[in-house]
Amino acid sequence: YSLGHDAMANIASFLHPQETHSFLTTPFSKTWLQTYTAPQELWKILCTSKPFYAMLPSGRESGDDGSTSSYPLCNDLQMRHLFGKYRLLYASFVRCMKYLNRLQ
């Protein structure tokens, strides 16, 4: 897996958000999980790009460790690192899109 986060985000831009989410969260291997599913950089790029264009706080406002530390329902450190703020944000966007598509 020699593709960087920017390259994978560019590849994922050709898919619909639902397909992107499904593709990146599919457990192909542990290396895939460590390279693309777990790191928050890729999820942050996907949240701030087309079609969502999320306005995220930058620098000190966001806090790098804050992406995994504010989970009141889960105190297990391993689970907090598996699901970060940006992955959950992207999943929320995808769920909203699915809901809006059903309403139409």
GROMACS .gro file of C-alpha atoms in nm:
model
  104
    1TYR     CA    1   0.000   0.000   0.000
    2SER     CA    2   0.225   0.275  -0.122
    3LEU     CA    3  -0.048   0.531  -0.192
    4GLY     CA    4  -0.056   0.834   0.032
    5HIS     CA    5  -0.366   0.990   0.184
    6ASP     CA    6  -0.386   1.258  -0.086
    7ALA     CA    7  -0.369   1.001  -0.365
    8MET     CA    8  -0.631   0.780  -0.199
    9ALA     CA    9  -0.859   1.082  -0.147
   10ASN     CA   10  -0.822   1.164  -0.517
   11ILE     CA   11  -0.912   0.805  -0.610
   12ALA     CA   12  -1.207   0.807  -0.371
   13SER     CA   13  -1.338   1.128  -0.528
   14PHE     CA   14  -1.452   0.921  -0.828
   15LEU     CA   15  -1.688   0.721  -0.605
   16HIS     CA   16  -2.013   0.828  -0.444
   17PRO     CA   17  -1.970   0.907  -0.073
   18GLN     CA   18  -2.157   0.590   0.028
   19GLU     CA   19  -1.925   0.380  -0.187
   20THR     CA   20  -1.618   0.562  -0.056
   21HIS     CA   21  -1.719   0.496   0.303
   22SER     CA   22  -1.787   0.131   0.230
   23PHE     CA   23  -1.461   0.091   0.034
   24LEU     CA   24  -1.240   0.247   0.301
   25THR     CA   25  -1.400   0.066   0.595
   26THR     CA   26  -1.396  -0.281   0.436
   27PRO     CA   27  -1.147  -0.492   0.631
   28PHE     CA   28  -0.922  -0.612   0.350
   29SER     CA   29  -0.622  -0.661   0.582
   30LYS     CA   30  -0.458  -0.525   0.894
   31THR     CA   31  -0.226  -0.318   0.675
   32TRP     CA   32  -0.528  -0.165   0.500
   33LEU     CA   33  -0.681  -0.084   0.837
   34GLN     CA   34  -0.363   0.081   0.962
   35THR     CA   35  -0.297   0.268   0.637
   36TYR     CA   36  -0.639   0.397   0.532
   37THR     CA   37  -0.916   0.320   0.779
   38ALA     CA   38  -0.761   0.422   1.111
   39PRO     CA   39  -0.558   0.740   1.033
   40GLN     CA   40  -0.764   1.056   1.052
   41GLU     CA   41  -0.582   1.251   0.777
   42LEU     CA   42  -0.767   1.073   0.496
   43TRP     CA   43  -1.105   1.113   0.664
   44LYS     CA   44  -1.033   1.484   0.722
   45ILE     CA   45  -0.950   1.531   0.353
   46LEU     CA   46  -1.272   1.354   0.253
   47CYS     CA   47  -1.481   1.568   0.491
   48THR     CA   48  -1.339   1.893   0.358
   49SER     CA   49  -1.366   1.804  -0.010
   50LYS     CA   50  -1.649   1.758  -0.258
   51PRO     CA   51  -1.946   1.708  -0.196
   52PHE     CA   52  -1.941   1.804   0.174
   53TYR     CA   53  -1.692   2.093   0.197
   54ALA     CA   54  -1.701   2.084   0.577
   55MET     CA   55  -1.558   2.390   0.751
   56LEU     CA   56  -1.339   2.239   1.021
   57PRO     CA   57  -1.147   2.431   1.285
   58SER     CA   58  -0.779   2.454   1.203
   59GLY     CA   59  -0.463   2.448   1.408
   60ARG     CA   60  -0.498   2.480   1.782
   61GLU     CA   61  -0.877   2.504   1.774
   62SER     CA   62  -0.922   2.144   1.661
   63GLY     CA   63  -0.649   1.978   1.867
   64ASP     CA   64  -0.489   1.673   1.711
   65ASP     CA   65  -0.554   1.454   2.012
   66GLY     CA   66  -0.916   1.569   2.032
   67SER     CA   67  -1.016   1.356   1.736
   68THR     CA   68  -1.007   1.045   1.948
   69SER     CA   69  -1.048   1.165   2.307
   70SER     CA   70  -1.407   1.283   2.336
   71TYR     CA   71  -1.616   0.967   2.339
   72PRO     CA   72  -1.839   0.949   2.646
   73LEU     CA   73  -1.984   0.611   2.544
   74CYS     CA   74  -1.655   0.435   2.490
   75ASN     CA   75  -1.370   0.442   2.739
   76ASP     CA   76  -1.168   0.168   2.569
   77LEU     CA   77  -0.855   0.337   2.431
   78GLN     CA   78  -0.823   0.091   2.141
   79MET     CA   79  -1.180   0.162   2.024
   80ARG     CA   80  -1.125   0.538   2.051
   81HIS     CA   81  -0.826   0.510   1.821
   82LEU     CA   82  -1.019   0.297   1.573
   83PHE     CA   83  -1.293   0.556   1.527
   84GLY     CA   84  -1.176   0.915   1.514
   85LYS     CA   85  -1.371   1.238   1.490
   86TYR     CA   86  -1.329   1.278   1.113
   87ARG     CA   87  -1.427   0.921   1.031
   88LEU     CA   88  -1.742   0.959   1.239
   89LEU     CA   89  -1.812   1.297   1.078
   90TYR     CA   90  -1.782   1.145   0.731
   91ALA     CA   91  -2.008   0.856   0.832
   92SER     CA   92  -2.264   1.111   0.957
   93PHE     CA   93  -2.252   1.294   0.624
   94VAL     CA   94  -2.308   0.966   0.439
   95ARG     CA   95  -2.603   0.874   0.661
   96CYS     CA   96  -2.759   1.215   0.602
   97MET     CA   97  -2.720   1.172   0.227
   98LYS     CA   98  -2.887   0.831   0.241
   99TYR     CA   99  -3.174   0.973   0.446
  100LEU     CA  100  -3.222   1.268   0.210
  101ASN     CA  101  -3.218   1.036  -0.093
  102ARG     CA  102  -3.493   0.826   0.065
  103LEU     CA  103  -3.705   1.137   0.122
  104GLN     CA  104  -3.690   1.237  -0.243
   0.00000   0.00000   0.00000
